[in-house]
Amino acid sequence: MQIKNTLLALLFLSFSFSYSQMPDTFGKLTSVEKSMKSYEKDPDANAVVLYERGDNYFKVVNRKIRLIKEYHGKIKIFNEKAFDHGTIKIQLYHNNESTEKLTKIKAVTHNDGKQFNVLPSEIFTSDLSEKWREKKFTFPKLQPGSIIEYSYTIETAFTFNLTGWNFQTSIPVIYSEFNAKIPGNWTYNRSLTGSLKLDVNDASVKKYCFQLEGVRDPADCEVLKYAMKDVPAFKAEEDYMLASSNYISKINFELSQYRRLDGTTDKYTKSWKDVDSEFRSDKNIGRQLSKNNFFENNVDERLLTEGDPLTRAKNIFKFIQNHYTWNEDYGIYGKARVKNAFEQKKGNVLEINMSLINLLNAANIKTNLMLLATRHRSLPKKIHPVMSDFNYGIAKVTIDGKVYLLDATNKYLTFGMLPFRALNHYGRVMDFKNDSYWQNIITETKNKDQVRAYVKFDLDEKKAFGVIDMINTGYDALDRRLALDEYSEEEYVEAWEEDIEGDFEITKYKLMAERTSDSQVSERFEFEIQNILNGDMIYLNPFLIRCFEKNPFTIDERTYPVDFGYNRHYKYNLNIVIPEGYEVHELPKEQLVKLGENLVILKFNQKVSNNQIAITFDLALNSAYIEAANYDGLKQVFKHVTDVQNNSLIVLKKVEADSGK
């Protein structure tokens, strides 16, 4: 951090800071590293990090205190699939006052005793955003067996960019070490994320290590060393998870305060009381939530007065949904102007939902702004305020003791339903008249995908025909409404036909308007299946529609939880009329599989009665969140789910064929 003018005279003097810098081991490869063909602890790995180390310390550069971040790493490439690890990207921060500098870059490809260097002309710079740029280079002459090695130094005035260290990556790591030497003037909060434990966790105090000439008393330093050995790869190729940053093993640092040499203190970690106070007066948040009069004067008075509170709230929510078009921007820390957005009928998430909050408050329905992080972001830290953790804003309202969380950016969301991107466990309610507080995100529980099908056979035409009635509620209905809006009926029907195996043709489609509402979509498909007869036998997979064609859980071990976002329920009922002259020859086996008492339940039953076969499939995911400890059990349940849907077979046999033998 750059020191203010009152201290510049001190910094002009010489500066001594004893520091044991990173050892010079660059280019020194062991015989084991050279001969390694695969990694014993993960034979399927395409590459492995042999070694990486980071050293962080403070020094004076051109009379200004700077944070120095040194890095050295080596990666062994086993095959072509790992060549993408040969491209290195280093991000650098800058503002109007200062720019982070990248120096002392060394990058070498080691191939069978030969070295190929990355030249300065092969290091490229690009701007990522207003305050971030990127240095990028690719190692030359990559081949299976290459060892790529690189080191660099970052010099920065931004001491808040001592942010920590990732021990875990997408490939396994043999050894990873983070070192820091922090003078007592700087205080950082720190926390460990992930399921892995540190192999080295050393912290000590070195006396009198930070000395400015002209300052009588030298400062003590905290000396830190954290390391992990044999770190498994973080494999995130499966679905149903929050952002990987929630689970990767890493040490997090956050600048809490800086004590200046004149005794004054800059605080970076604030209390929620401090944040609440700032938000009340912030022109992009607090002031934009006090536009009740503007909205009262620009909407029909009946919208704010007619009906009980819940009716008024639902009408206002629907009005905002229809009035605005979302511009695809979140807008949480950008310029938010609700009046302009209202007049233009277009806005970002914050502008739309703050307009909703203003209108609800104008209707005497107490409503607050709730900040949260979307699913692709880390969960907000609860220990202390980190406002950059939040990137989304919704409305929180309580009516007759029931909490409703509202987001009006999607025209198909029902009252009290949040878009999937916002289902990230909890958020912070900014109650500007009282203290802010944490609020759990409540998800819609009635999410059902229900199919009822009926099949008959035309033996003369050698085909089957029937009807599929599909009823979707909750989030399943939302997905269906979006699809119906995006595609023409012809495109929609064709997409369904392509997803169903065999000679399947939809002959008629109808959206059942009388059974369709904001929270439910009901559809009917009439269909034919050609070439269903095979001699004296009829073979039929009863699952014309499948909820899971493949098992989404396949890796051997998952160290992070499964997060579906919301509870899910799939029901499939099929009635098959046994044609005259045929009898049941084979039916699939019934199954009952559970995870825990009630977390996940699969029921599969069949019954023959009154010349009909009734097939019932019921999969209930009663919890949206499954702990990593239950992963093996969940994987086994879904093995049964996909096996039942893909491999069930109903066989009908012609009776005359038996009597003729």
XYZ file of C-alpha atoms in Angstrom:
661
model
C 0.000 0.000 0.000
C 1.297 3.420 -0.864
C 1.899 5.564 2.208
C 0.395 9.052 2.338
C 2.488 12.233 2.058
C 2.974 12.583 5.811
C 5.123 9.461 5.774
C 6.957 9.877 2.482
C 9.951 11.437 4.186
C 10.436 8.245 6.155
C 10.255 6.134 3.046
C 12.883 8.165 1.276
C 15.319 6.741 3.800
C 16.901 3.343 3.363
C 14.813 0.311 4.204
C 16.059 -3.006 5.533
C 13.879 -6.076 5.756
C 15.500 -9.393 6.568
C 13.866 -12.085 4.500
C 14.893 -15.542 3.448
C 13.738 -15.485 -0.146
C 12.719 -18.406 -2.282
C 15.604 -20.894 -2.705
C 17.163 -20.969 -6.148
C 16.171 -24.442 -7.383
C 15.022 -23.428 -10.850
C 16.080 -25.889 -13.529
C 17.117 -28.586 -11.083
C 15.204 -31.768 -11.915
C 15.456 -35.013 -9.982
C 15.912 -38.390 -11.648
C 12.471 -39.426 -10.374
C 10.864 -36.395 -12.015
C 12.619 -37.072 -15.294
C 11.708 -40.770 -15.455
C 8.114 -40.515 -14.212
C 5.650 -41.992 -16.739
C 2.531 -41.680 -14.582
C 1.582 -40.634 -11.080
C 1.350 -43.622 -8.764
C -1.419 -42.168 -6.582
C -3.565 -41.226 -9.616
C -2.562 -43.395 -12.602
C -5.282 -41.860 -14.799
C -3.992 -38.311 -14.333
C -2.893 -36.581 -17.537
C -0.386 -34.447 -15.633
C 0.833 -33.794 -12.119
C 2.175 -30.722 -10.335
C 5.585 -31.854 -9.111
C 6.242 -28.824 -6.973
C 4.994 -25.336 -6.395
C 5.906 -22.674 -3.911
C 4.834 -19.120 -3.233
C 6.730 -16.580 -1.126
C 5.155 -13.301 -0.048
C 6.883 -10.444 1.723
C 7.095 -6.655 1.927
C 9.918 -4.388 0.749
C 10.581 -0.839 -0.411
C 10.783 -0.242 -4.143
C 11.557 3.301 -5.290
C 10.772 4.669 -1.829
C 7.367 2.977 -1.640
C 6.341 -0.096 0.305
C 5.375 -2.947 -1.980
C 4.066 -6.464 -1.505
C 6.247 -8.970 -3.372
C 4.718 -12.267 -4.516
C 7.135 -14.863 -5.876
C 6.055 -18.109 -7.539
C 7.879 -21.222 -8.736
C 6.181 -24.314 -10.163
C 6.892 -27.504 -12.123
C 4.377 -29.701 -13.956
C 4.963 -33.120 -15.515
C 2.991 -33.711 -18.734
C 2.038 -37.362 -19.305
C 0.034 -37.110 -22.544
C -1.479 -34.766 -25.109
C -4.644 -34.290 -23.041
C -2.602 -32.196 -20.600
C -1.202 -29.781 -23.162
C -3.681 -27.119 -22.065
C -1.661 -26.873 -18.822
C 1.149 -25.548 -20.989
C -0.610 -22.197 -21.358
C -0.096 -19.943 -18.339
C -2.270 -16.926 -17.537
C -1.286 -14.409 -14.864
C -3.757 -11.676 -13.947
C -2.618 -8.222 -12.790
C -4.650 -5.501 -11.110
C -4.390 -1.772 -11.767
C -6.195 1.492 -11.085
C -5.546 5.163 -11.782
C -2.785 5.332 -9.181
C -0.797 2.148 -9.551
C -0.262 -0.997 -11.611
C 0.925 -4.416 -10.561
C 4.178 -5.361 -12.260
C 5.201 -8.805 -13.458
C 8.972 -9.302 -13.455
C 11.651 -11.987 -13.484
C 9.672 -14.356 -15.688
C 11.444 -17.607 -16.455
C 9.648 -20.384 -18.358
C 11.277 -23.519 -19.735
C 10.168 -26.763 -21.343
C 12.411 -29.681 -20.319
C 12.520 -32.461 -22.939
C 14.970 -35.336 -22.416
C 17.782 -33.129 -21.202
C 17.084 -30.296 -23.647
C 15.626 -26.944 -22.621
C 13.365 -24.694 -24.663
C 12.758 -21.207 -23.257
C 9.738 -18.971 -23.580
C 11.055 -15.768 -25.164
C 9.974 -12.298 -23.993
C 8.374 -11.740 -27.414
C 6.149 -14.789 -26.743
C 4.543 -13.262 -23.645
C 1.337 -11.459 -24.577
C -0.731 -8.877 -22.698
C -4.498 -8.376 -22.958
C -7.063 -6.322 -21.048
C -9.752 -8.361 -19.286
C -11.708 -5.491 -17.772
C -11.338 -1.907 -16.636
C -9.062 -2.939 -13.749
C -7.609 -6.297 -14.753
C -5.144 -7.300 -17.455
C -3.581 -10.625 -18.250
C -0.103 -11.845 -19.177
C -0.185 -15.067 -21.165
C 2.403 -17.443 -22.601
C 2.559 -21.008 -23.938
C 5.428 -23.415 -23.406
C 7.158 -24.515 -26.648
C 7.901 -28.047 -27.841
C 5.353 -29.774 -25.621
C 5.335 -33.561 -25.835
C 4.377 -36.452 -23.564
C 7.032 -36.573 -20.855
C 7.751 -32.830 -20.893
C 8.359 -31.027 -17.635
C 7.287 -27.402 -17.776
C 8.799 -25.078 -15.214
C 8.213 -21.413 -14.613
C 8.757 -18.697 -12.029
C 7.876 -15.036 -11.759
C 7.586 -12.140 -9.341
C 4.637 -9.789 -8.909
C 5.305 -6.404 -7.343
C 2.142 -4.696 -6.114
C 1.075 -1.651 -4.139
C -2.249 -3.371 -3.395
C -1.620 -5.222 -0.165
C -5.217 -6.495 -0.228
C -4.039 -8.741 -3.086
C -2.341 -11.029 -0.611
C -5.404 -13.229 -1.065
C -4.078 -16.688 -0.257
C -3.093 -19.865 -2.050
C -4.776 -22.761 -3.851
C -3.321 -26.115 -2.832
C -5.703 -28.099 -5.020
C -6.106 -27.926 -8.794
C -7.701 -29.929 -11.600
C -4.630 -32.223 -11.610
C -2.942 -33.879 -8.615
C -0.214 -32.033 -6.717
C 2.749 -33.774 -5.098
C 3.859 -30.788 -3.015
C 2.493 -27.265 -2.595
C 3.865 -24.665 -0.181
C 2.803 -21.137 0.730
C 5.057 -18.803 2.710
C 4.385 -15.313 3.990
C 6.232 -12.853 6.165
C 3.881 -10.130 7.338
C 4.973 -7.104 9.403
C 2.792 -6.330 12.395
C 1.451 -3.206 10.698
C -0.726 -5.429 8.504
C -3.437 -7.720 9.850
C -5.072 -10.355 7.653
C -8.019 -12.610 8.368
C -7.427 -16.144 7.128
C -9.446 -19.318 6.707
C -8.990 -22.796 5.231
C -11.462 -23.987 2.603
C -11.988 -27.569 1.447
C -11.926 -31.015 2.991
C -8.145 -31.548 3.064
C -5.927 -30.872 6.069
C -2.604 -29.031 6.061
C 0.523 -31.165 6.334
C 2.500 -28.131 7.484
C 0.876 -25.382 9.545
C 3.588 -23.227 11.059
C 3.196 -19.723 12.428
C 5.810 -17.872 14.439
C 6.860 -14.345 15.290
C 10.203 -12.947 14.210
C 11.257 -10.031 16.396
C 12.480 -6.743 14.946
C 12.287 -7.868 11.323
C 10.708 -4.796 9.764
C 12.794 -1.654 10.082
C 12.514 1.726 8.414
C 15.547 3.930 8.843
C 14.521 6.921 10.880
C 11.867 4.962 12.759
C 13.060 4.077 16.252
C 11.249 0.806 16.920
C 11.346 -1.973 14.333
C 8.207 -4.033 13.841
C 7.853 -7.736 14.507
C 6.747 -10.054 11.695
C 4.448 -13.016 11.573
C 6.176 -15.800 9.639
C 3.811 -18.329 8.062
C 4.346 -21.606 6.301
C 1.491 -23.773 5.034
C 1.957 -26.878 2.903
C 0.081 -29.896 1.579
C 1.500 -33.107 0.176
C -0.066 -35.595 -2.246
C -3.074 -33.407 -2.951
C -5.688 -35.232 -5.080
C -7.059 -33.565 -8.198
C -10.299 -31.668 -7.766
C -12.557 -33.415 -10.253
C -15.544 -31.254 -11.020
C -16.757 -32.899 -14.201
C -20.082 -33.885 -12.634
C -23.276 -31.863 -12.522
C -25.256 -30.657 -9.536
C -22.711 -28.633 -7.616
C -22.174 -25.080 -6.483
C -19.097 -23.125 -7.550
C -15.926 -25.203 -7.192
C -14.378 -22.323 -5.217
C -16.540 -23.456 -2.277
C -14.764 -26.815 -2.117
C -11.220 -26.552 -3.510
C -8.675 -26.811 -0.699
C -7.050 -23.418 -0.263
C -5.972 -20.885 2.331
C -7.832 -17.575 2.119
C -6.352 -14.232 3.197
C -8.245 -10.990 3.559
C -6.729 -7.674 4.617
C -8.395 -6.655 7.869
C -6.505 -3.491 8.854
C -3.319 -1.510 8.318
C -1.711 0.422 11.159
C 0.235 3.388 9.823
C 3.552 4.502 11.228
C 1.919 7.601 12.716
C -0.391 5.383 14.788
C -3.556 5.827 12.739
C -5.353 2.740 11.451
C -7.102 1.942 8.169
C -9.781 -0.702 8.656
C -10.690 -2.881 5.706
C -12.818 -5.471 7.483
C -15.853 -3.691 8.828
C -18.736 -4.717 11.032
C -22.209 -5.200 9.613
C -23.249 -2.056 11.490
C -20.680 -0.122 9.446
C -21.922 -1.707 6.222
C -25.564 -1.040 7.083
C -24.794 2.613 7.677
C -22.927 2.953 4.388
C -25.694 1.244 2.427
C -28.353 3.608 3.752
C -26.585 6.591 2.195
C -25.149 4.871 -0.900
C -26.581 6.493 -4.026
C -26.649 3.201 -5.903
C -28.409 1.232 -3.159
C -29.878 3.098 -0.199
C -31.143 6.166 -2.057
C -32.567 4.021 -4.846
C -34.728 2.229 -2.284
C -36.405 5.457 -1.175
C -38.258 6.301 -4.389
C -41.711 5.401 -3.075
C -43.213 8.724 -4.113
C -41.992 8.367 -7.686
C -43.646 4.974 -8.047
C -46.846 6.110 -6.328
C -47.149 8.863 -8.937
C -46.420 6.598 -11.905
C -48.659 3.579 -11.383
C -52.407 3.080 -11.099
C -53.448 3.853 -7.515
C -55.545 0.667 -7.417
C -52.374 -1.409 -7.750
C -51.248 -0.119 -4.337
C -54.563 -0.189 -2.509
C -56.908 -2.930 -3.734
C -57.010 -6.341 -2.054
C -55.380 -7.840 1.015
C -51.578 -7.586 1.411
C -50.865 -10.887 -0.357
C -53.143 -9.998 -3.292
C -51.545 -6.548 -3.602
C -48.059 -8.057 -3.430
C -48.846 -10.590 -6.175
C -50.372 -7.911 -8.406
C -47.359 -5.620 -7.937
C -44.972 -8.508 -8.648
C -46.813 -9.355 -11.873
C -46.842 -5.677 -12.873
C -43.051 -5.356 -12.497
C -42.506 -8.635 -14.368
C -44.550 -7.404 -17.321
C -43.266 -3.818 -17.236
C -39.543 -4.621 -17.433
C -37.240 -6.453 -19.788
C -34.084 -7.692 -18.081
C -30.887 -6.523 -19.844
C -28.939 -9.644 -18.691
C -26.833 -7.570 -16.266
C -26.777 -8.087 -12.495
C -25.775 -4.503 -11.701
C -25.024 -5.046 -8.042
C -22.069 -2.651 -7.879
C -22.649 -0.665 -11.026
C -24.729 2.404 -11.568
C -28.328 1.733 -10.528
C -31.060 4.245 -11.416
C -34.557 2.926 -10.839
C -36.359 5.986 -12.238
C -34.559 5.828 -15.568
C -34.982 2.072 -15.769
C -38.707 2.349 -15.049
C -39.178 4.936 -17.787
C -37.156 2.883 -20.293
C -38.896 -0.371 -19.245
C -35.522 -2.084 -19.197
C -33.002 -2.615 -16.425
C -30.529 -4.815 -14.601
C -31.387 -7.205 -11.772
C -30.864 -4.604 -9.083
C -32.933 -1.911 -10.832
C -35.836 -4.259 -11.495
C -35.938 -5.724 -8.012
C -35.411 -2.347 -6.295
C -38.382 -1.060 -8.302
C -40.341 -4.009 -6.933
C -39.211 -3.171 -3.391
C -40.182 0.487 -3.795
C -43.643 -0.394 -5.068
C -44.297 -2.944 -2.317
C -43.272 -0.432 0.344
C -45.471 2.184 -1.329
C -48.324 -0.316 -0.886
C -47.532 -0.521 2.855
C -46.018 -3.992 2.508
C -42.674 -3.891 4.315
C -40.023 -5.192 1.939
C -36.223 -5.262 2.142
C -33.360 -5.770 -0.247
C -31.624 -9.129 0.135
C -28.072 -9.524 -1.203
C -26.769 -12.917 -2.275
C -24.243 -14.644 -4.493
C -25.329 -16.598 -7.541
C -24.563 -20.313 -7.827
C -21.430 -19.797 -9.932
C -19.908 -17.736 -7.098
C -18.569 -18.717 -3.678
C -21.001 -18.578 -0.795
C -20.734 -15.274 1.111
C -18.559 -15.397 4.221
C -20.555 -15.147 7.428
C -17.642 -14.356 9.740
C -17.393 -10.730 8.658
C -18.674 -8.546 5.807
C -17.020 -9.006 2.434
C -19.248 -7.023 0.112
C -17.563 -8.298 -3.028
C -18.942 -11.736 -2.111
C -22.381 -10.522 -3.226
C -23.354 -10.086 -6.860
C -27.163 -10.274 -6.854
C -30.119 -8.550 -5.216
C -33.708 -9.717 -4.641
C -36.703 -8.648 -2.551
C -37.588 -10.175 0.824
C -41.110 -9.688 2.135
C -43.037 -11.202 5.035
C -46.839 -11.385 4.767
C -48.958 -12.908 7.539
C -45.866 -14.504 9.040
C -44.714 -16.191 5.812
C -41.465 -15.201 4.095
C -41.446 -14.686 0.329
C -38.278 -14.139 -1.698
C -38.998 -12.373 -4.987
C -37.143 -11.827 -8.249
C -39.086 -10.101 -11.024
C -36.471 -10.444 -13.791
C -38.092 -13.544 -15.333
C -41.642 -13.230 -16.646
C -42.369 -16.903 -15.958
C -41.362 -17.026 -12.299
C -44.252 -17.451 -9.936
C -44.625 -15.367 -6.788
C -42.112 -16.628 -4.216
C -39.930 -18.517 -6.714
C -36.322 -17.534 -7.432
C -34.461 -18.307 -10.669
C -32.128 -21.293 -10.468
C -29.045 -19.028 -10.603
C -30.072 -17.505 -7.256
C -30.513 -20.779 -5.327
C -27.309 -20.460 -3.319
C -28.391 -21.283 0.249
C -28.533 -17.884 1.975
C -28.243 -14.125 1.651
C -28.061 -10.945 3.718
C -31.207 -8.885 4.268
C -30.440 -5.154 4.393
C -33.031 -3.862 6.805
C -32.100 -0.186 6.777
C -34.258 0.709 9.791
C -32.763 -2.084 11.869
C -29.684 -4.278 11.673
C -29.104 -6.462 8.620
C -29.334 -10.243 9.107
C -28.821 -13.576 7.350
C -31.778 -15.225 5.648
C -31.893 -18.787 4.331
C -33.091 -19.159 0.750
C -36.356 -21.063 0.690
C -36.972 -23.019 -2.491
C -40.178 -24.169 -4.116
C -40.913 -27.717 -2.885
C -43.663 -28.772 -5.312
C -41.452 -29.571 -8.272
C -42.948 -32.541 -10.046
C -42.501 -34.075 -13.469
C -45.472 -36.413 -13.884
C -46.157 -38.594 -16.928
C -49.239 -40.715 -17.533
C -49.180 -42.822 -20.669
C -51.549 -45.281 -22.301
C -50.593 -47.791 -25.026
C -52.702 -50.043 -27.273
C -51.724 -52.211 -30.241
C -53.020 -52.395 -33.792
C -52.000 -55.909 -34.848
C -53.130 -55.427 -38.428
C -50.952 -52.344 -38.857
C -48.208 -53.875 -36.682
C -47.958 -50.732 -34.622
C -48.722 -49.302 -31.199
C -50.517 -46.069 -30.492
C -51.477 -44.132 -27.447
C -51.469 -40.954 -25.397
C -48.924 -39.296 -23.105
C -50.206 -36.761 -20.600
C -47.443 -34.696 -19.021
C -47.957 -32.420 -16.029
C -45.080 -30.290 -14.721
C -45.194 -28.139 -11.602
C -42.747 -25.769 -9.915
C -39.325 -25.456 -11.549
C -40.198 -28.201 -14.021
C -43.135 -26.072 -15.198
C -40.841 -23.042 -15.500
C -38.502 -24.969 -17.809
C -41.438 -26.146 -19.901
C -42.901 -22.643 -20.254
C -39.527 -21.286 -21.380
C -39.212 -24.047 -24.003
C -42.741 -23.454 -25.298
C -41.983 -19.761 -25.665
C -38.624 -20.298 -27.373
C -39.715 -22.801 -30.032
C -42.571 -23.064 -32.491
C -44.965 -25.962 -31.925
C -43.437 -27.829 -34.868
C -39.886 -27.387 -33.523
C -41.024 -28.346 -30.035
C -42.671 -31.569 -31.221
C -39.686 -32.489 -33.386
C -37.376 -32.087 -30.403
C -39.519 -34.523 -28.420
C -39.526 -37.068 -31.244
C -35.730 -36.930 -31.501
C -35.381 -37.680 -27.789
C -37.508 -40.826 -27.931
C -35.973 -44.014 -29.306
C -37.433 -46.233 -32.027
C -39.982 -45.525 -34.749
C -41.803 -43.023 -32.545
C -43.967 -40.317 -34.080
C -46.101 -37.674 -32.386
C -49.309 -37.430 -34.364
C -50.972 -34.687 -32.336
C -49.927 -32.197 -29.671
C -52.058 -30.051 -27.396
C -51.305 -27.674 -24.546
C -54.101 -28.369 -22.052
C -55.077 -24.777 -21.270
C -57.720 -25.697 -18.711
C -55.084 -27.464 -16.587
C -52.245 -24.989 -17.169
C -51.460 -22.079 -14.851
C -48.495 -19.982 -13.717
C -47.284 -22.886 -11.565
C -48.316 -25.826 -13.750
C -48.063 -26.850 -17.398
C -50.201 -29.679 -18.744
C -49.590 -31.189 -22.192
C -50.960 -34.081 -24.240
C -49.084 -36.007 -26.922
C -50.804 -38.557 -29.156
C -48.307 -40.944 -30.735
C -47.641 -44.012 -32.862
C -44.795 -46.553 -32.725
C -44.210 -48.435 -35.960
C -42.775 -51.954 -36.386
C -43.618 -52.995 -32.853
C -44.311 -56.663 -33.723
C -41.484 -59.141 -34.164
C -42.982 -62.432 -35.318
C -45.059 -63.862 -32.506
C -43.529 -61.510 -29.930
C -44.021 -57.894 -28.919
C -41.030 -56.189 -27.266
C -41.553 -52.870 -25.541
C -39.389 -50.724 -23.278
C -42.066 -49.197 -21.050
C -40.117 -45.937 -20.636
C -41.133 -43.817 -23.596
C -39.792 -40.813 -21.630
C -36.871 -40.952 -19.202
C -35.978 -38.477 -16.476
C -32.319 -39.627 -16.368
C -30.958 -41.466 -19.400
C -27.444 -41.566 -17.917
C -26.184 -41.759 -14.379
C -24.959 -38.207 -13.602
C -22.764 -39.579 -10.800
C -19.878 -41.682 -12.049
C -16.580 -40.651 -10.431
C -15.072 -42.955 -7.815
C -14.976 -40.348 -5.074
C -16.629 -36.967 -4.692
C -15.271 -34.827 -1.876
C -17.887 -32.090 -2.235
C -21.678 -32.290 -1.786
C -24.327 -32.806 -4.425
C -26.526 -29.733 -4.750
C -29.644 -30.152 -6.886
C -30.823 -26.628 -6.086
C -34.367 -27.757 -5.279
C -36.285 -30.928 -4.377
C -37.385 -32.992 -7.378
C -40.058 -35.613 -7.926
C -40.467 -37.764 -11.033
C -43.522 -39.976 -11.530
C -44.139 -42.187 -14.537
C -47.275 -44.293 -14.999
C -47.881 -46.465 -18.055
C -50.917 -48.611 -18.793
C -50.554 -51.177 -21.595
C -53.578 -52.986 -23.009
C -52.609 -56.594 -23.745
C -53.836 -57.319 -27.275
C -56.238 -60.185 -27.851
C -54.407 -63.442 -28.447
C -51.309 -62.406 -26.482
C -50.148 -63.082 -22.963
C -47.438 -61.677 -20.716
C -44.176 -63.511 -21.271
C -41.765 -61.262 -19.368
C -42.003 -58.290 -17.017
C -39.234 -56.224 -15.406
C -38.427 -56.815 -11.748
C -39.871 -54.555 -9.098
C -37.442 -52.451 -7.090
C -37.357 -50.360 -3.944
C -34.124 -48.438 -3.317
C -33.480 -45.757 -0.691
C -30.755 -43.372 0.391
C -31.085 -42.792 4.109
C -34.571 -42.840 5.541
C -36.019 -40.279 3.194
C -33.288 -38.459 1.228
C -33.874 -40.289 -2.059
C -36.469 -42.991 -2.744
C -36.928 -45.069 -5.906
C -39.999 -47.251 -6.309
C -40.593 -49.347 -9.414
C -43.632 -51.589 -9.586
C -45.596 -53.563 -12.165
C -49.014 -55.191 -12.003
C -51.193 -57.219 -14.386
C -54.945 -56.822 -13.976
C -58.014 -56.834 -16.245
C -55.935 -57.566 -19.323
C -53.730 -54.536 -18.657
C -50.166 -54.030 -17.446
C -49.632 -51.118 -15.068
C -46.068 -49.795 -14.723
C -45.262 -47.309 -11.941
C -41.932 -45.484 -11.543
C -41.540 -43.013 -8.681
C -38.262 -41.178 -7.950
C -38.354 -38.677 -5.089
C -35.309 -36.469 -4.412
C -36.570 -35.185 -1.091
C -33.428 -33.244 -0.252
C -31.778 -30.749 -2.578
C -28.492 -31.136 -0.699
C -26.665 -34.456 -0.335
C -23.501 -34.559 1.769
C -20.319 -35.941 0.219
C -20.426 -38.795 2.757
C -23.600 -40.042 1.035
C -22.161 -39.880 -2.469
C -21.580 -43.628 -2.888
C -25.145 -44.337 -1.808
C -26.523 -41.708 -4.178
C -24.469 -43.107 -7.050
C -25.896 -46.573 -6.405
C -29.475 -45.276 -6.319
C -28.975 -43.574 -9.669
C -27.407 -46.733 -11.067
C -30.746 -48.402 -10.362
C -32.625 -45.394 -11.771
C -30.865 -45.517 -15.126
C -30.848 -49.327 -15.268
C -34.598 -49.475 -14.703
C -35.310 -46.878 -17.389
C -32.890 -48.186 -20.013
C -33.057 -51.941 -19.533
C -36.630 -52.725 -18.525
C -38.427 -54.870 -21.064
C -41.982 -56.044 -21.450
C -42.422 -59.085 -23.670
C -45.825 -60.249 -24.915
C -46.123 -63.632 -26.612
C -48.786 -64.835 -29.038
C -50.921 -67.498 -27.404
C -51.534 -69.426 -30.673
C -47.787 -69.990 -31.067
C -47.721 -72.023 -27.820
C -50.821 -74.073 -28.650
C -49.468 -74.981 -32.072
C -46.357 -76.786 -30.780
